CSV table of C-alpha atoms and ligand atoms in Angstrom, one decimal:
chain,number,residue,atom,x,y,z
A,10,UNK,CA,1.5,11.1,-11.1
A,11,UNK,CA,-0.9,10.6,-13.5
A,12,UNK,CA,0.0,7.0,-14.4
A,13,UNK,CA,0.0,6.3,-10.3
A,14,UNK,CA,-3.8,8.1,-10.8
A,15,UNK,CA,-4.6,5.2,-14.3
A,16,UNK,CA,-2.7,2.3,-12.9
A,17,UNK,CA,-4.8,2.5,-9.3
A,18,UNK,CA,-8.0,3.5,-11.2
A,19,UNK,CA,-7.7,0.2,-13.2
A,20,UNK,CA,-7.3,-2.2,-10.3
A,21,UNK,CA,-9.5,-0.4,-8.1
A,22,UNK,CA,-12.3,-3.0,-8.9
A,23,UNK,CA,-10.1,-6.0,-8.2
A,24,UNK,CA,-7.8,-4.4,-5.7
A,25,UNK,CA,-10.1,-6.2,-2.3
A,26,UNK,CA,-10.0,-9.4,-3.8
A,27,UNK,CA,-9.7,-12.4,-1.0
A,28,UNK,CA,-6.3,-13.3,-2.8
A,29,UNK,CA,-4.8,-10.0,-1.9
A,30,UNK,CA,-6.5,-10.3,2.0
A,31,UNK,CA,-2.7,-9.3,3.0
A,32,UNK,CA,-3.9,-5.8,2.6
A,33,UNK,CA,-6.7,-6.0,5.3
A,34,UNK,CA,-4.5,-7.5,7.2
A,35,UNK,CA,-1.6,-5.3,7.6
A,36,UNK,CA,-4.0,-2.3,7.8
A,37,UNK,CA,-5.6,-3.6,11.1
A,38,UNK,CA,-2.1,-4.2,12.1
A,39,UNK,CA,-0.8,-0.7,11.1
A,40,UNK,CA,-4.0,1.0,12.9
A,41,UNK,CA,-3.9,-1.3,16.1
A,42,UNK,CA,0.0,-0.5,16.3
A,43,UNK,CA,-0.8,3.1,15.9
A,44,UNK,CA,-3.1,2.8,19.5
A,45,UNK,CA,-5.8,5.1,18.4
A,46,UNK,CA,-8.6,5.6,20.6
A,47,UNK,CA,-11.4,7.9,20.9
A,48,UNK,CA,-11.6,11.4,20.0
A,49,UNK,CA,-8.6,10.9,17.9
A,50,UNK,CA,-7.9,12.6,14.2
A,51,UNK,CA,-6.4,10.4,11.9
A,52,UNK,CA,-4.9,11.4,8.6
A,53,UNK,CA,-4.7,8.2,5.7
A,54,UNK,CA,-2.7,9.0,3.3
A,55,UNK,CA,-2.7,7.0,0.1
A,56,UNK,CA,-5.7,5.3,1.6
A,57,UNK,CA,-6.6,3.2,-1.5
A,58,UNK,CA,-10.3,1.1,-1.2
A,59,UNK,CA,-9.5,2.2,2.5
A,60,UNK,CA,-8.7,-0.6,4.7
A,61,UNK,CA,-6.7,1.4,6.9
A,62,UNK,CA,-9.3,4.1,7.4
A,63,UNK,CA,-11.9,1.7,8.0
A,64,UNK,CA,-9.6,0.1,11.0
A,65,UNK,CA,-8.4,3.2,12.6
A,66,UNK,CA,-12.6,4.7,12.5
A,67,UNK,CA,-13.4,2.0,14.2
A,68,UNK,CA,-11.1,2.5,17.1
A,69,UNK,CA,-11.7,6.5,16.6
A,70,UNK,CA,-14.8,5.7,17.2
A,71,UNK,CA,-15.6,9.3,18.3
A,72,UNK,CA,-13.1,10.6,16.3
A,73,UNK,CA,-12.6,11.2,12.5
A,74,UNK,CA,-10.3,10.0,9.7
A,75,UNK,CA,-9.5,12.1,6.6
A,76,UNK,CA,-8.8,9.5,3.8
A,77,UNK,CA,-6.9,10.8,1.1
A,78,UNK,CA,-5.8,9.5,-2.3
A,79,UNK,CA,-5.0,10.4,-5.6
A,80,UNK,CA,-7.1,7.9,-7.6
A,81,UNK,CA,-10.7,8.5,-7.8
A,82,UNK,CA,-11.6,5.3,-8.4
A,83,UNK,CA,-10.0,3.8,-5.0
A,84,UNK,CA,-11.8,6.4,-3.0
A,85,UNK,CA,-15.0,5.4,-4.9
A,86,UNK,CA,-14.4,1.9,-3.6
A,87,UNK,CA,-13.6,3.2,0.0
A,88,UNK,CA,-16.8,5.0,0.2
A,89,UNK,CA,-18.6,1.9,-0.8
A,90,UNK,CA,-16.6,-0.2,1.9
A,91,UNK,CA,-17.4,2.4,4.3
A,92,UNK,CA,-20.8,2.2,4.0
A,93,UNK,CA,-20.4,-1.4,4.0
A,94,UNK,CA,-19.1,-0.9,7.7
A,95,UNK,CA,-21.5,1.4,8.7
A,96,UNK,CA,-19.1,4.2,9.4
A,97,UNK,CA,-20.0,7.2,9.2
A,98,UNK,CA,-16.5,8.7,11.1
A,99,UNK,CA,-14.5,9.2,7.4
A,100,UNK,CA,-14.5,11.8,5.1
A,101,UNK,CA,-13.0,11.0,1.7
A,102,UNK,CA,-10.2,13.6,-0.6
A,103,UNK,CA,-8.7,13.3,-3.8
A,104,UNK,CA,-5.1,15.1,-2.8
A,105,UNK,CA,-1.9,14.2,-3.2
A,106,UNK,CA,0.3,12.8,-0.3
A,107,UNK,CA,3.5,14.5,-1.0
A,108,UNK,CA,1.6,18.5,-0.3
A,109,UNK,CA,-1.3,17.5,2.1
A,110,UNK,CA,-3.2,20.4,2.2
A,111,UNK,CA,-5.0,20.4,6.1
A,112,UNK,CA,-4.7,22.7,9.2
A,113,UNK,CA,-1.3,23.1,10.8
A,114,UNK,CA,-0.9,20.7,13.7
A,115,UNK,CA,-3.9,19.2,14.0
A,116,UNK,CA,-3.9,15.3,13.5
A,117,UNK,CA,-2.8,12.9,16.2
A,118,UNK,CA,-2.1,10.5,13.8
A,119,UNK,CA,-1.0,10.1,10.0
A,120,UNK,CA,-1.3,6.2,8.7
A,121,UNK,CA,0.0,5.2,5.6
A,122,UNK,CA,-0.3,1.7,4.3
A,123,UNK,CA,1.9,0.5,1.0
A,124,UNK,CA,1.7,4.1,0.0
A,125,UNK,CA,4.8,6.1,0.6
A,126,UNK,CA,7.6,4.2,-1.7
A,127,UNK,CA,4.8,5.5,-4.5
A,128,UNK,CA,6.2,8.8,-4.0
A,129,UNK,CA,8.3,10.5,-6.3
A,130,UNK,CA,9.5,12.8,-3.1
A,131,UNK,CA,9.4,11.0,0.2
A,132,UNK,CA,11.2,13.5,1.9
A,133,UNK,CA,8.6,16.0,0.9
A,134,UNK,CA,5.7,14.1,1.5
A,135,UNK,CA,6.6,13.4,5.1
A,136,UNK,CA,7.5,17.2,5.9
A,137,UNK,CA,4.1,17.6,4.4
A,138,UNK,CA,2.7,15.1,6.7
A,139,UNK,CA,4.7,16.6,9.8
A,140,UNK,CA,3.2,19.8,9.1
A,141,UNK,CA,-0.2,19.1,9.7
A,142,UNK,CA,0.6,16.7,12.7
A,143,UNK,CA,0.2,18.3,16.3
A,144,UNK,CA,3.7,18.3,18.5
A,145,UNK,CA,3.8,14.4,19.7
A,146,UNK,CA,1.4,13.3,17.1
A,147,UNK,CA,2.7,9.7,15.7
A,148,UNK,CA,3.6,8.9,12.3
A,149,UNK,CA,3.1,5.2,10.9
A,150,UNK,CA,3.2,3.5,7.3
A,151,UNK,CA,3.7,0.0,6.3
A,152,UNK,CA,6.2,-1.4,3.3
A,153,UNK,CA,7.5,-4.5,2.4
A,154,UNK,CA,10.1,-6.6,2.7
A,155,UNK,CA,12.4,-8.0,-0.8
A,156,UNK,CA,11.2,-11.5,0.4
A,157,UNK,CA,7.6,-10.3,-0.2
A,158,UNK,CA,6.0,-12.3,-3.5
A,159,UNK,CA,9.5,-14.1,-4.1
A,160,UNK,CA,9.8,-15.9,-6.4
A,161,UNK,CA,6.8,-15.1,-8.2
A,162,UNK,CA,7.6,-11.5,-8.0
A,163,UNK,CA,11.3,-12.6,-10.2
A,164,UNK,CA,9.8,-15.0,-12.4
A,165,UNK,CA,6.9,-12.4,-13.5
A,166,UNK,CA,10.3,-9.6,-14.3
A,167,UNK,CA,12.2,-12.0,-15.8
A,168,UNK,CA,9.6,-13.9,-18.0
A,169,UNK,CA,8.5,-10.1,-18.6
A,170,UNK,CA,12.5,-9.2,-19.8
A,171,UNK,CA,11.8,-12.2,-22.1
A,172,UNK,CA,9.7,-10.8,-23.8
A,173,UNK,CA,11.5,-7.6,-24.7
A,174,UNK,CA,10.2,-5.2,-21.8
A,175,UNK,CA,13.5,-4.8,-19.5
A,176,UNK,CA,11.8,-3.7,-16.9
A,177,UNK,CA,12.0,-3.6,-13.0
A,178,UNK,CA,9.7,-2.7,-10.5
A,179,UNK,CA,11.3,-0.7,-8.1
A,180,UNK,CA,9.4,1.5,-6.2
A,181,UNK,CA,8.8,-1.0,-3.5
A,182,UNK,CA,12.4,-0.8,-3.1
A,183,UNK,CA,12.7,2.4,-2.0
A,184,UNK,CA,11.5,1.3,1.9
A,185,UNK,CA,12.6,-2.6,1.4
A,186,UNK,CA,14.5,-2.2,4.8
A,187,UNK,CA,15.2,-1.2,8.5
A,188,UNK,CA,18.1,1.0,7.7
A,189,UNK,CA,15.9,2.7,5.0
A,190,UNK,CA,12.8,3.6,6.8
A,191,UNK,CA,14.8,4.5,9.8
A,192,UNK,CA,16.8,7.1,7.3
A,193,UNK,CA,13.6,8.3,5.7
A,194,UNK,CA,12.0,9.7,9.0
A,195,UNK,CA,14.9,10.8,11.2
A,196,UNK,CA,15.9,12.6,8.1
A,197,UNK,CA,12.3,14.5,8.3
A,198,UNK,CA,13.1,15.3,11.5
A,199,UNK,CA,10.6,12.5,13.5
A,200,UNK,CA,12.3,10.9,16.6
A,201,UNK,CA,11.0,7.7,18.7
A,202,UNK,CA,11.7,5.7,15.8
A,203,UNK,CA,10.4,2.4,15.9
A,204,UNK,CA,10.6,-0.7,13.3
A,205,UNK,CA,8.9,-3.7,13.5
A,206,UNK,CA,8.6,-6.5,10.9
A,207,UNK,CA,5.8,-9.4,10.2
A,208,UNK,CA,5.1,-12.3,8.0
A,209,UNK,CA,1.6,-11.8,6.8
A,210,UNK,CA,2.0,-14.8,4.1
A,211,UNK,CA,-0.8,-17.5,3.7
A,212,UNK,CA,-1.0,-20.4,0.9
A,213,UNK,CA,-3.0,-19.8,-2.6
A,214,UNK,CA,-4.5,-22.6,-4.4
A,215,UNK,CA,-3.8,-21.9,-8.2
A,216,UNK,CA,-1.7,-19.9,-10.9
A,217,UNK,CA,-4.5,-17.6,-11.5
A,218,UNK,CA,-5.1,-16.8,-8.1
A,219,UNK,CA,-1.5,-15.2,-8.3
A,220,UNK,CA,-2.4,-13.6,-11.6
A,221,UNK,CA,-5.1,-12.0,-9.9
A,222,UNK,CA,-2.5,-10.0,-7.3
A,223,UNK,CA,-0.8,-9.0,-10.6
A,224,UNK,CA,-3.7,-7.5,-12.4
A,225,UNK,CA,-4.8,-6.1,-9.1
A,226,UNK,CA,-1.9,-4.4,-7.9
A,227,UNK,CA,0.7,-1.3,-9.3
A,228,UNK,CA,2.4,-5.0,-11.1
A,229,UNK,CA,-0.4,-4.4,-13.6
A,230,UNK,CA,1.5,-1.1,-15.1
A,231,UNK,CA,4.2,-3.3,-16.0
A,232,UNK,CA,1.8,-5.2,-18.6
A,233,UNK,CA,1.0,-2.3,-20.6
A,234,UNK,CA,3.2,-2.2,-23.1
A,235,UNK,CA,2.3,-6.3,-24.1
A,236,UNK,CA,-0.1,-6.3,-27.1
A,237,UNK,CA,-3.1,-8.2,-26.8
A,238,UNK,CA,-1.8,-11.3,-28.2
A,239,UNK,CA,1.4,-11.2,-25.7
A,240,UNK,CA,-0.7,-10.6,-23.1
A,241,UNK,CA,-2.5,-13.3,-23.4
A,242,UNK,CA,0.3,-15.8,-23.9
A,243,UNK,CA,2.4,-13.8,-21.2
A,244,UNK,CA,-0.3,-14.9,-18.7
A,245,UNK,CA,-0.9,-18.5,-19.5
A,246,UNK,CA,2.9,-19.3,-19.4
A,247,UNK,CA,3.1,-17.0,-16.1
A,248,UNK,CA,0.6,-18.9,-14.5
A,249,UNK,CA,2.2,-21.9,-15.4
A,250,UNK,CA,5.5,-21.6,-14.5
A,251,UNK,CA,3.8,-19.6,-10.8
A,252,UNK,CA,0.9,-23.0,-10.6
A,253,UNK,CA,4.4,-25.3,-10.8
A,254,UNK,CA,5.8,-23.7,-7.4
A,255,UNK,CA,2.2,-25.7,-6.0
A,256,UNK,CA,3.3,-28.0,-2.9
A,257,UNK,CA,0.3,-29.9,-0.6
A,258,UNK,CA,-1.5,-26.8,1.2
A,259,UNK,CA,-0.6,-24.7,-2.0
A,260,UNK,CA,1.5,-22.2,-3.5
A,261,UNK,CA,2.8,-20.0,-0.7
A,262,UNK,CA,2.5,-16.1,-1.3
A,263,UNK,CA,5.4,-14.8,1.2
A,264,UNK,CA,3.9,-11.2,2.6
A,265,UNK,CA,7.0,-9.4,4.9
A,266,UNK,CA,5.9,-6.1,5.7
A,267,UNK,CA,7.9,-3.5,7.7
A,268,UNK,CA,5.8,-1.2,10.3
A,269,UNK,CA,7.6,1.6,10.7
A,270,UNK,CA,6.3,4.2,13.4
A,271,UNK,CA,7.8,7.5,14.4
A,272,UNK,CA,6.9,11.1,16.6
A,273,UNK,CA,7.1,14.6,15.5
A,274,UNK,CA,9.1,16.2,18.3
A,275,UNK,CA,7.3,18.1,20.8
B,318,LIG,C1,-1.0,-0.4,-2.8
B,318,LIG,S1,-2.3,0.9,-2.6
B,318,LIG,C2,-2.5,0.9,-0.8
B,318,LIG,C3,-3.9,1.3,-0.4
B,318,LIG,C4,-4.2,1.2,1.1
B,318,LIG,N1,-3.5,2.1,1.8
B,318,LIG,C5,-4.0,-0.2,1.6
B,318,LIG,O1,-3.2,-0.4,2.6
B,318,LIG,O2,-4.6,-1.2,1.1
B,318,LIG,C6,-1.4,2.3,-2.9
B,318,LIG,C7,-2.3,3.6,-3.0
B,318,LIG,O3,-1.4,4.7,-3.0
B,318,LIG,C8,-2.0,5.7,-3.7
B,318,LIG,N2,-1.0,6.8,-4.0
B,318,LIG,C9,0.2,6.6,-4.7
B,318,LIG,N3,0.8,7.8,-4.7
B,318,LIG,C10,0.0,8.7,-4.1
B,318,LIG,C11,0.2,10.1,-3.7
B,318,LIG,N4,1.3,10.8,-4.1
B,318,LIG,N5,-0.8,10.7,-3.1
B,318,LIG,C12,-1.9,10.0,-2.7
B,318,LIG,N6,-2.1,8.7,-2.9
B,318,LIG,C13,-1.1,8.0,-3.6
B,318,LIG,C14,-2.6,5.0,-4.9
B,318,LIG,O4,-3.5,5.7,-5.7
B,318,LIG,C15,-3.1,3.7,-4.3
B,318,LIG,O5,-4.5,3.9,-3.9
């Protein structure tokens, strides 16, 4: 937990950068899937600089979100993005997603976006989350698809293996599919299951621009052990070998993201 709490606390100042602009966009997706309206109360968990609490206040618009995160520094940035919006429908915890800690069935929604394969407990988190959901309340969270960032995403692990740090990043992996997210909530007991995928991918112009999703994502954590010379040469050689997959409109970032929506039974 407390390297989830350093690794988002580090990239929270880079995290809404326009290279990474699949995140605002699969947030509006998640909260206009999730048909919020009015008086509505929306839980987001893992809410991050709060992209999916900024979309769903909007169409809660006399309603109220509870954002909820475990890094500080993300929900420092959502505050500030907030404000931004002129919103003033949010309220802002530091709490973790697998034990949310609100009133017994109370939200008619609980959002989630690129959060839950962080958990260390799915299972738990989303009992946690059914908890505090009232009878018919909906369930939604986004993840991606293994096609997401290929084949930067390889060449980063296996230029990273070069170098002597065999490592893998995995948790995405955990709700890479249909079969997987459908397992994850009928097993918590949800029913009205529905899947539904997207591309979200657009074209970046440069090596560095991809560098900048690494060092402003979870992919960062993977960098730590590098010393500062390694680092360095790790990155120009990354960029590199990411600036030779260039073609005429750029280098294309693929984004396939899973929206995976559920009920608590009534
Ligand atoms: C990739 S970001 C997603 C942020 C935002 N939901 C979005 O769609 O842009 C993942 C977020 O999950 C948070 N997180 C991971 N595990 C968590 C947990 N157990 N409880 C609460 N937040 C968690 C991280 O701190 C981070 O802000």
């Amino acid at each position: 937990m407390s390297s989830i709490i350093s690794t988002f606390d580090a990239v929270a100042g880079g995290y809404d950068s326009p290279n990474m602009r699949f995140f605002p966009f699969a947030a509006d997706l998640l909260a206009a899937k999730a048909k919020i309206f009015g008086r509505q109360k929306i839980l987001d968990v893992a809410a991050g600089t709060g992209m999916v609490s900024i979309a769903a206040a909007q169409m809660a618009s006399t309603g109220r979100v509870m954002a909820i995160d475990l890094s500080a520094g993300m929900l420092a940035k959502a505050e500030v993005n907030c404000r931004k919006m002129a919103l003033t429908n949010i309220d802002y915890f530091e709490m973790d997603g697998q034990d949310v800690e609100f009133k017994r069935n109370y939200f008619d929604h609980v959002l989630c976006g690129f959060g839950l394969f962080f958990f260390s407990d799915i299972q738990k988190g989303l009992l946690s989350w059914k908890r505090v959901m009232k009878p018919g309340a909906k369930v939604g969270f986004s993840s991606f698809l293994p096609s997401s960032f290929s084949p930067m995403a390889e060449l980063f692990i296996t230029r990273l293996q070069a170098y002597g740090y065999a490592k893998d990043f995995e948790v995405a992996q955990k709700l890479d599919s249909v079969e997987k997210c459908e397992q994850t909530l009928s097993s918590a007991g949800f029913e009205n299951i529905q899947i539904s995928q997207q591309s979200m991918g657009y074209h970046i112009a440069t090596g560095r621009d991809w560098w900048d999703v690494v060092w402003n994502t979870a992919l960062r954590s993977l960098l730590d052990n590098l010393s500062d010379d390694e680092l360095e040469r790790f990155q120009v050689e990354h960029m590199a070998e990411v600036e030779a997959l260039a073609v005429a409109d750029g280098i294309y970032l693929p984004v396939d993201v899973l929206f995976s929506f559920a009920e608590k039974p009534d």
